[in-house]
Coordinates of N, CA, C and O in Angstrom, one line a residue:
M137 N 0.9 -1.2 -0.1 CA 0.0 -0.1 -0.2 C 0.8 1.3 -0.1 O 2.1 1.3 0.4
R138 N 0.4 2.3 -0.6 CA 1.0 3.7 -0.6 C 0.6 4.4 0.5 O -0.5 4.4 0.7
Y139 N 1.5 5.3 0.8 CA 1.1 6.4 1.9 C 1.4 7.5 1.5 O 2.2 8.0 0.9
C140 N 0.6 8.8 2.2 CA 0.9 9.8 2.0 C 2.5 10.3 2.6 O 2.2 9.8 3.8
A141 N 3.2 11.3 2.0 CA 4.5 11.5 2.7 C 4.2 12.2 4.1 O 5.0 12.0 5.3
C142 N 2.9 12.7 4.3 CA 2.5 13.6 5.6 C 2.5 12.3 6.4 O 2.4 12.9 8.0
M143 N 2.4 11.4 6.2 CA 2.3 10.2 7.5 C 3.4 9.7 7.9 O 3.2 8.6 8.7
E144 N 4.7 10.1 7.3 CA 5.8 9.6 7.7 C 6.2 10.0 9.0 O 7.2 9.5 9.5
Q145 N 5.6 11.0 9.5 CA 6.0 11.7 10.9 C 5.7 10.8 11.9 O 4.7 10.3 12.0
P146 N 6.7 10.8 12.8 CA 6.5 9.9 14.1 C 5.3 10.3 14.8 O 4.8 11.5 15.0
G147 N 4.5 9.1 15.4 CA 3.4 9.4 15.9 C 2.1 9.5 15.4 O 0.9 9.8 15.6
F148 N 2.1 9.5 13.9 CA 1.0 9.7 13.0 C 0.4 8.6 12.7 O 1.0 7.3 12.5
D149 N -1.1 8.6 12.6 CA -1.7 7.2 12.0 C -1.3 6.6 10.7 O -0.9 7.5 9.9
T150 N -0.9 5.6 10.7 CA -0.3 5.1 9.6 C -1.5 4.1 8.6 O -1.0 3.2 7.9
T151 N -2.7 4.6 8.9 CA -3.8 4.1 7.7 C -3.5 4.3 6.4 O -3.1 5.6 6.0
P152 N -3.3 3.5 5.8 CA -3.0 3.4 4.2 C -4.1 4.6 3.5 O -5.3 4.2 4.0
L153 N -3.8 5.0 2.5 CA -4.8 5.6 1.7 C -5.6 4.8 1.1 O -5.2 4.1 0.1
G154 N -6.9 4.8 1.4 CA -7.8 3.7 1.0 C -7.7 3.4 -0.7 O -7.5 4.4 -1.3
D155 N -7.7 2.1 -0.7 CA -7.6 1.7 -2.2 C -6.1 2.0 -3.0 O -6.1 2.4 -4.2
E156 N -5.1 2.6 -2.1 CA -4.1 3.2 -2.7 C -4.4 4.5 -3.4 O -3.5 5.2 -4.0
I157 N -5.5 5.3 -3.0 CA -5.8 6.5 -3.7 C -6.4 7.5 -2.9 O -7.4 7.1 -1.9
A158 N -5.6 8.5 -2.6 CA -6.1 9.8 -1.6 C -7.3 10.4 -1.8 O -7.4 10.7 -3.2
G159 N -8.3 10.5 -1.2 CA -9.5 11.3 -1.7 C -9.2 12.5 -0.7 O -8.4 12.8 0.1
P160 N -10.1 13.6 -1.3 CA -9.9 14.9 -0.8 C -9.9 15.0 0.8 O -9.1 15.6 1.5
T161 N -11.1 14.7 1.4 CA -11.2 14.8 2.8 C -10.3 13.9 3.3 O -9.6 14.4 4.7
Q162 N -9.7 12.8 3.0 CA -8.6 12.0 3.6 C -7.5 12.9 3.5 O -6.6 13.0 4.6
V163 N -7.2 13.5 2.7 CA -5.7 14.3 2.5 C -5.8 15.5 3.5 O -4.9 15.6 4.3
I164 N -7.0 16.1 3.3 CA -7.2 17.4 4.5 C -7.2 16.8 5.7 O -6.6 17.3 6.8
R165 N -7.6 15.6 6.2 CA -7.6 15.1 7.5 C -6.1 15.0 8.0 O -5.6 15.3 8.9
L166 N -5.4 14.2 7.1 CA -3.8 14.1 7.5 C -3.1 15.2 7.4 O -2.2 15.3 8.0
R167 N -3.3 16.2 6.2 CA -2.6 17.4 6.4 C -2.9 18.1 7.5 O -2.0 18.9 8.5
V168 N -3.9 18.5 8.0 CA -4.4 19.4 9.3 C -3.7 18.7 10.3 O -3.2 19.3 11.2
R169 N -3.8 17.6 10.6 CA -3.3 16.9 11.8 C -1.7 16.7 11.8 O -1.0 17.3 12.8
E170 N -1.0 17.0 10.6 CA 0.4 17.3 10.5 C 0.8 18.6 10.8 O 1.8 18.9 11.6
L171 N -0.1 19.5 10.1 CA 0.4 21.0 10.3 C 0.1 21.2 11.7 O 0.7 22.2 12.2
R172 N -0.9 20.9 12.2 CA -1.5 21.5 13.5 C -0.1 20.9 14.4 O 0.1 21.6 15.5
A173 N 0.3 19.6 14.4 CA 1.5 19.1 15.4 C 2.7 20.0 15.1 O 3.3 20.3 16.2
K174 N 2.9 20.4 13.7 CA 4.1 21.4 13.5 C 4.1 22.5 14.3 O 5.1 23.0 14.5
Q175 N 2.6 23.0 14.2 CA 2.6 24.4 14.9 C 2.6 24.1 16.6 O 2.8 25.0 17.3
G176 N 2.8 23.1 17.0 CA 2.5 22.5 18.6 C 1.2 22.9 19.1 O 1.1 23.2 20.3
W177 N 0.3 22.9 18.3 CA -1.1 23.3 18.6 C -1.8 21.7 18.9 O -1.8 20.9 18.7
S178 N -2.6 22.0 20.3 CA -3.7 21.1 20.7 C -4.9 20.9 19.6 O -5.2 21.9 19.1
A179 N -5.7 20.0 19.8 CA -6.9 20.4 19.0 C -7.8 21.3 19.3 O -8.3 21.8 18.5
E180 N -7.5 21.6 20.7 CA -8.7 22.7 21.2 C -8.1 23.8 20.9 O -8.7 24.6 20.6
R181 N -6.8 23.9 20.6 CA -6.0 25.4 20.0 C -6.6 25.8 18.5 O -7.0 26.6 18.3
L182 N -6.5 24.4 17.9 CA -6.9 24.6 16.5 C -8.5 24.8 16.5 O -8.7 25.9 15.6
A183 N -9.4 24.4 17.3 CA -10.7 24.8 17.3 C -10.8 26.4 17.8 O -11.7 26.9 17.2
A184 N -10.0 26.8 18.7 CA -10.2 28.2 18.8 C -9.5 29.2 17.9 O -10.5 30.2 17.7
E185 N -8.7 28.8 17.0 CA -8.2 29.4 16.1 C -9.4 29.6 14.9 O -9.4 30.6 14.4
M186 N -9.8 28.4 14.7 CA -11.0 28.3 13.9 C -12.4 29.2 14.0 O -12.8 30.1 13.4
T187 N -12.4 29.2 15.4 CA -13.7 30.0 15.8 C -13.1 31.6 15.8 O -14.1 32.5 15.4
K188 N -12.2 31.8 16.1 CA -11.5 33.5 15.8 C -11.9 33.7 14.3 O -12.4 34.9 14.5
V189 N -12.1 33.2 13.5 CA -12.2 33.4 12.0 C -13.6 33.1 11.7 O -13.8 33.3 10.5
G190 N -14.4 32.8 12.6 CA -15.9 32.9 12.3 C -16.2 31.3 11.9 O -17.6 31.3 11.5
V191 N -15.4 30.6 12.2 CA -16.2 29.1 12.0 C -16.0 28.0 13.3 O -15.1 28.0 13.9
A192 N -17.1 28.3 13.9 CA -17.3 27.7 15.2 C -17.1 26.2 15.2 O -17.9 25.5 14.9
W193 N -15.7 25.9 15.7 CA -15.2 24.5 15.9 C -15.1 24.2 17.2 O -14.7 25.1 18.3
T194 N -15.1 23.0 17.8 CA -14.7 22.5 19.1 C -13.7 21.3 18.9 O -13.4 21.0 17.8
R195 N -12.9 21.0 20.2 CA -12.1 20.1 19.9 C -12.6 18.9 19.2 O -12.1 18.2 18.8
V196 N -14.1 18.5 19.7 CA -14.7 17.3 19.2 C -14.6 17.2 17.6 O -14.4 16.2 17.2
V197 N -14.6 18.3 17.1 CA -14.8 18.5 15.5 C -13.6 18.5 14.9 O -13.3 17.6 13.8
V198 N -12.6 18.8 15.7 CA -11.0 18.7 15.0 C -10.8 17.2 15.1 O -10.3 16.5 14.4
T199 N -11.1 16.6 16.3 CA -10.5 15.0 16.7 C -11.6 14.1 15.6 O -10.9 13.3 15.2
K200 N -12.8 14.5 15.4 CA -13.8 13.7 14.3 C -13.0 13.9 13.0 O -12.7 13.0 12.2
L201 N -12.7 14.9 12.6 CA -12.0 15.2 11.3 C -10.8 14.2 11.1 O -10.4 13.6 10.3
E202 N -9.6 14.7 12.1 CA -8.6 13.9 12.0 C -8.6 12.5 12.2 O -7.8 11.7 11.9
T203 N -9.6 11.9 12.8 CA -9.5 10.4 13.0 C -10.5 9.7 11.8 O -10.6 8.7 11.6
G204 N -10.9 10.7 10.7 CA -11.6 10.2 9.8 C -13.1 10.0 10.2 O -13.9 9.2 9.4
R205 N -13.8 10.1 11.5 CA -15.1 10.1 11.5 C -15.7 11.1 11.2 O -17.2 11.0 11.5
R206 N -15.3 12.1 10.5 CA -16.0 13.2 9.9 C -15.8 13.0 8.6 O -14.8 13.3 7.8
P207 N -17.0 12.5 7.7 CA -16.6 12.3 6.2 C -16.6 13.4 5.2 O -16.1 13.3 4.2
D208 N -16.9 14.8 5.7 CA -16.8 15.8 4.7 C -16.2 17.3 5.5 O -16.4 17.1 6.5
I209 N -15.8 18.1 4.7 CA -15.4 19.4 5.2 C -16.1 20.3 4.1 O -16.0 20.2 2.9
S210 N -16.5 21.4 4.4 CA -17.1 22.5 3.6 C -15.7 23.4 3.0 O -14.8 23.2 3.6
V211 N -16.1 24.0 2.0 CA -15.2 24.7 1.3 C -14.8 26.1 2.2 O -13.4 26.4 2.4
V212 N -15.8 26.6 2.8 CA -15.5 27.4 3.9 C -14.7 27.1 5.0 O -13.7 27.8 5.4
E213 N -14.7 25.6 5.6 CA -13.9 25.4 6.3 C -12.5 25.2 6.0 O -11.5 25.3 6.8
L214 N -12.3 24.6 4.7 CA -11.2 24.4 4.0 C -10.5 25.7 4.1 O -9.0 25.6 4.3
L215 N -11.0 26.8 3.5 CA -10.2 28.0 3.3 C -10.1 28.4 4.7 O -8.9 29.1 4.9
A216 N -10.8 28.3 6.0 CA -10.3 28.8 6.8 C -9.1 27.9 7.6 O -8.2 28.7 8.4
L217 N -9.4 26.8 7.4 CA -8.2 26.0 7.7 C -6.7 26.5 7.3 O -5.8 26.5 7.9
A218 N -7.0 26.6 5.8 CA -5.6 27.1 5.2 C -5.2 28.6 6.0 O -3.8 28.6 6.3
F219 N -6.0 29.4 6.4 CA -6.0 30.5 6.7 C -5.3 30.5 8.1 O -4.1 31.0 8.3
V220 N -6.0 29.8 9.1 CA -5.4 29.7 10.4 C -3.9 28.6 10.3 O -3.2 29.1 11.4
L221 N -3.7 27.8 9.5 CA -2.5 27.1 9.4 C -1.7 27.6 8.8 O -0.4 27.1 8.6
D222 N -1.7 28.9 8.1 CA -1.0 29.6 7.3 C -0.1 28.8 6.0 O 1.2 28.7 5.8
V223 N -1.1 28.2 5.2 CA -0.6 27.4 4.0 C -1.6 27.7 3.0 O -2.9 28.3 3.2
A224 N -1.2 27.5 1.8 CA -2.3 27.8 0.6 C -3.5 26.6 0.8 O -3.0 25.6 1.1
P225 N -4.6 26.9 0.3 CA -5.7 25.8 0.7 C -5.2 24.7 -0.4 O -5.4 23.6 0.0
I226 N -4.1 24.6 -1.5 CA -4.0 23.2 -2.4 C -3.2 22.6 -1.6 O -3.1 21.4 -1.7
H227 N -2.4 23.0 -0.7 CA -1.6 22.4 0.3 C -2.1 21.1 1.3 O -1.7 20.6 2.2
L228 N -3.5 21.7 1.6 CA -4.5 20.9 2.4 C -5.1 20.0 1.6 O -5.4 19.0 2.0
L229 N -5.6 20.4 0.3 CA -6.6 19.8 -0.5 C -6.0 18.4 -1.4 O -6.5 17.5 -1.4
V230 N -4.8 18.7 -1.7 CA -3.9 17.6 -2.6 C -2.9 17.4 -2.1 O -2.0 18.0 -1.4
P231 N -2.5 16.2 -1.9 CA -1.3 15.4 -1.4 C -0.2 16.4 -1.8 O 0.1 16.7 -3.1
V232 N 0.8 16.5 -1.0 CA 2.0 17.3 -1.2 C 3.3 16.1 -1.7 O 4.3 16.9 -2.2
A233 N 2.9 15.1 -1.8 CA 3.8 13.9 -2.0 C 3.8 14.2 -3.9 O 3.0 14.8 -4.3
D234 N 5.2 14.0 -4.3 CA 5.1 13.7 -5.9 C 4.1 12.9 -6.6 O 3.3 12.2 -5.8
G235 N 4.3 12.4 -7.8 CA 3.3 11.5 -8.5 C 3.1 10.0 -8.0 O 2.5 9.3 -8.6
H236 N 3.6 9.6 -6.9 CA 3.9 8.2 -6.6 C 2.3 8.1 -5.9 O 2.1 6.9 -5.7
V237 N 1.6 9.2 -5.4 CA 0.3 8.8 -4.8 C -0.9 9.4 -5.9 O -0.8 10.3 -6.5
L238 N -1.9 8.4 -5.9 CA -2.9 8.8 -6.9 C -3.9 9.6 -6.1 O -4.1 9.5 -4.7
Y239 N -4.5 10.5 -6.7 CA -5.5 11.4 -6.0 C -6.9 11.3 -6.6 O -7.1 11.3 -7.8
R240 N -7.9 11.1 -6.1 CA -9.4 11.0 -6.4 C -9.9 12.3 -6.6 O -10.2 12.9 -5.8
V241 N -10.1 12.8 -7.9 CA -10.6 13.9 -8.1 C -12.2 14.0 -8.2 O -12.9 14.9 -7.5
T242 N -12.6 13.0 -8.6 CA -14.1 12.5 -8.4 C -14.2 11.1 -8.1 O -13.1 10.3 -8.0
P243 N -15.4 10.7 -7.6 CA -15.5 9.3 -7.5 C -15.1 8.2 -8.4 O -14.8 7.0 -8.3
E244 N -14.9 8.7 -9.7 CA -14.9 7.7 -10.9 C -13.4 8.2 -11.5 O -13.2 7.7 -12.5
L245 N -12.9 9.4 -11.1 CA -11.6 9.8 -11.8 C -10.5 9.9 -10.8 O -10.7 10.8 -9.8
S246 N -9.3 9.5 -11.1 CA -8.0 9.4 -10.3 C -7.0 9.9 -11.2 O -7.0 9.3 -12.2
T247 N -5.9 10.4 -10.7 CA -4.7 11.1 -11.4 C -3.7 11.0 -10.2 O -3.9 11.1 -9.1
P248 N -2.3 11.0 -10.7 CA -1.2 11.4 -9.9 C -1.3 12.6 -9.1 O -1.8 13.6 -9.9
A249 N -0.9 12.9 -8.2 CA -0.9 14.0 -7.2 C -0.6 15.2 -7.9 O -1.3 16.1 -7.8
D250 N 0.7 14.9 -8.5 CA 1.2 16.0 -8.9 C 0.5 16.9 -10.3 O 0.3 18.1 -10.5
Q251 N 0.0 16.0 -11.0 CA -1.0 16.1 -12.1 C -2.4 17.0 -11.5 O -2.9 18.0 -11.7
A252 N -2.8 16.4 -10.4 CA -4.2 17.3 -9.8 C -3.6 18.5 -9.1 O -4.3 19.4 -9.3
R253 N -2.3 18.6 -8.6 CA -2.1 20.0 -8.3 C -1.9 21.1 -9.3 O -2.4 22.1 -9.1
E254 N -1.3 20.8 -10.4 CA -1.4 21.5 -11.7 C -2.7 21.8 -12.1 O -3.1 22.9 -12.4
W255 N -3.7 21.0 -12.1 CA -5.1 21.4 -12.3 C -5.7 22.0 -11.5 O -6.7 23.1 -11.9
V256 N -5.4 21.7 -10.3 CA -6.1 22.8 -9.3 C -5.6 24.3 -9.4 O -6.2 25.2 -8.9
R257 N -4.3 24.6 -9.5 CA -3.6 25.7 -9.6 C -3.9 26.5 -11.0 O -3.6 27.3 -11.4
G258 N -4.5 25.9 -11.7 CA -5.0 26.5 -13.0 C -4.0 26.5 -14.0 O -4.2 27.2 -15.1
R259 N -3.1 25.5 -14.0 CA -2.0 25.4 -15.1 C -2.2 24.3 -15.9 O -1.4 24.7 -17.1
S260 N -2.8 23.5 -16.0 CA -3.1 22.3 -17.0 C -4.4 21.7 -16.8 O -4.8 21.2 -15.7
P261 N -4.9 21.5 -17.8 CA -6.2 20.6 -17.7 C -6.1 19.1 -17.6 O -4.8 18.8 -17.7
M262 N -6.9 18.7 -17.1 CA -6.7 17.2 -17.0 C -7.0 16.4 -18.1 O -7.5 16.7 -19.3
P263 N -6.4 15.2 -18.3 CA -6.5 14.5 -19.7 C -7.9 14.5 -20.1 O -8.8 14.2 -19.2
G264 N -8.4 14.5 -21.3 CA -9.6 14.5 -22.0 C -10.5 15.7 -21.7 O -11.4 15.9 -22.2
Q265 N -9.9 17.1 -21.0 CA -10.4 18.2 -21.2 C -9.9 19.0 -22.2 O -8.8 18.8 -22.7
D266 N -10.8 19.8 -22.8 CA -10.4 20.6 -23.9 C -9.8 21.8 -23.4 O -10.3 22.9 -22.6
P267 N -8.6 21.9 -23.7 CA -7.5 23.1 -23.1 C -8.1 24.4 -23.4 O -8.0 25.2 -22.4
R268 N -8.7 24.5 -24.6 CA -9.4 25.9 -24.7 C -10.7 26.2 -24.0 O -10.4 27.4 -23.5
R269 N -11.3 25.1 -23.3 CA -12.6 25.6 -22.3 C -11.7 25.7 -21.1 O -12.5 26.8 -20.5
Y270 N -10.9 24.9 -20.8 CA -10.2 25.0 -19.5 C -9.4 26.4 -19.4 O -9.7 26.9 -18.0
F271 N -8.9 26.8 -20.3 CA -8.1 28.1 -20.0 C -8.9 29.5 -20.2 O -8.6 30.5 -20.0
A272 N -10.4 29.1 -20.7 CA -11.3 30.1 -21.4 C -11.4 31.0 -20.3 O -11.6 32.5 -20.5
E273 N -11.3 31.1 -19.1 CA -12.1 31.6 -17.9 C -11.0 32.3 -17.0 O -11.1 32.9 -16.1
V274 N -9.6 32.0 -17.6 CA -8.4 32.8 -17.0 C -8.4 34.4 -17.3 O -8.4 34.6 -18.3
P275 N -8.6 35.1 -16.1 CA -8.4 36.5 -16.3 C -7.2 36.9 -17.1 O -6.3 36.2 -17.0
E276 N -7.3 37.6 -18.1 CA -6.4 38.0 -18.9 C -5.1 38.6 -18.4 O -4.2 38.2 -18.7
R277 N -5.2 39.0 -17.3 CA -4.0 39.6 -16.6 C -3.1 38.4 -15.8 O -1.9 38.4 -15.5
E278 N -3.9 37.2 -15.7 CA -3.2 36.1 -15.2 C -2.8 35.3 -16.1 O -2.2 34.0 -15.8
W279 N -3.3 35.6 -17.4 CA -2.8 34.4 -18.5 C -1.4 34.3 -18.6 O -0.6 35.3 -18.9
Q280 N -1.0 33.0 -18.7 CA 0.3 32.4 -19.0 C 0.3 31.3 -20.1 O -0.5 30.4 -19.2
P281 N 0.7 31.1 -21.1 CA 0.6 30.0 -22.0 C 1.3 28.8 -21.0 O 2.3 29.0 -20.6
P282 N 0.7 27.5 -21.3 CA 1.3 26.7 -20.6 C 2.6 26.2 -21.0 O 2.7 26.4 -22.4
S283 N 3.6 25.8 -20.3 CA 4.9 25.2 -20.7 C 4.8 23.7 -20.7 O 5.3 23.1 -20.0
W284 N 4.0 23.2 -22.1 CA 4.0 22.0 -22.1 C 4.8 21.4 -23.0 O 5.3 22.1 -23.9
S285 N 5.2 20.0 -22.9 CA 6.4 19.5 -23.8 C 5.4 19.2 -25.0 O 4.3 19.1 -24.9
A286 N 6.1 18.8 -26.1 CA 5.5 18.4 -27.3 C 4.4 17.2 -27.1 O 3.4 16.9 -27.8
E287 N 5.3 16.4 -26.4 CA 4.4 15.2 -25.9 C 3.2 15.5 -25.2 O 2.1 15.0 -25.4
Q288 N 3.3 16.2 -24.0 CA 1.9 16.6 -23.4 C 1.0 17.4 -24.2 O -0.2 17.1 -24.2
A289 N 1.4 18.2 -25.1 CA 0.4 18.9 -26.2 C -0.2 17.8 -27.0 O -1.6 18.0 -27.2
E290 N 0.6 17.1 -27.4 CA 0.0 16.0 -28.3 C -1.0 15.3 -27.4 O -2.0 14.8 -27.9
F291 N -0.8 14.8 -26.2 CA -1.7 13.9 -25.6 C -2.8 14.6 -25.3 O -3.9 13.9 -25.5
T292 N -2.6 15.6 -24.9 CA -3.7 16.7 -24.5 C -4.9 16.9 -25.6 O -5.8 16.8 -25.9
G293 N -4.3 17.0 -27.1 CA -5.2 17.5 -28.1 C -5.6 15.9 -28.6 O -6.8 15.9 -28.9
R294 N -4.9 15.0 -28.4 CA -5.5 13.5 -28.8 C -6.4 13.2 -27.6 O -7.7 12.7 -28.4
S295 N -6.4 13.4 -26.5 CA -7.4 13.2 -25.9 C -8.9 13.7 -26.0 O -10.1 13.4 -25.9
V296 N -8.7 15.2 -26.1 CA -9.8 16.1 -26.7 C -10.5 15.5 -27.9 O -11.7 15.1 -28.2
E297 N -9.5 14.8 -29.0 CA -10.3 14.3 -30.0 C -10.9 13.2 -29.9 O -12.1 12.7 -30.5
E298 N -10.3 12.3 -29.2 CA -11.0 11.1 -28.6 C -12.3 11.3 -28.1 O -13.2 10.4 -28.3
R299 N -12.4 12.1 -27.1 CA -13.9 12.5 -26.5 C -14.6 12.8 -27.4 O -16.0 12.4 -27.5
R300 N -14.2 14.0 -28.3 CA -15.2 14.5 -29.1 C -15.8 13.3 -30.1 O -16.9 13.1 -30.6
R301 N -14.9 12.4 -30.4 CA -15.3 11.3 -31.2 C -16.3 10.4 -30.6 O -17.4 9.9 -31.0
G302 N -16.2 10.4 -29.5 CA -17.1 9.6 -28.5 C -18.4 10.3 -28.5 O -19.6 9.5 -28.1
E303 N -18.7 11.4 -28.8 CA -19.8 12.2 -28.5 C -20.6 12.1 -29.5 O -21.9 12.7 -29.5
R304 N -20.1 12.0 -30.5 CA -20.7 11.9 -32.0 C -21.9 10.8 -32.1 O -22.0 9.7 -31.6

């Protein structure tokens, strides 16, 4: 079984990432636990910090999240956690490990974690997505052409064509 790099810290739960594929809530759970420990915070302290920014958490909520007894987390909670733990939301949402860990983007779609990170950052569409549509909503002031290798560009274009043929 594969493990998230955040689980290599002493004292952390070494539960394997289910089916060797990390899901969003599972990654958040493990990262929150790791980052809270790095700060030297108790579960109660994290709950207090969350409450200070308007998300009324208790020690029990933190414990349930970290032990996997809380199945979901809201976007508001994710953003608040990122703020109070001083990290970008992506560093809670997607494994920081390199491509050795698969990440479950949807219940039916998994991809290497590094590819998911590029997708979340807005740098690269997922295979099968139309790059023109993917990049269409990037504000002009933020636009930077992707730095793809010829192989990546060919693969993305081929994936789009294959999807279009399937839609006919």
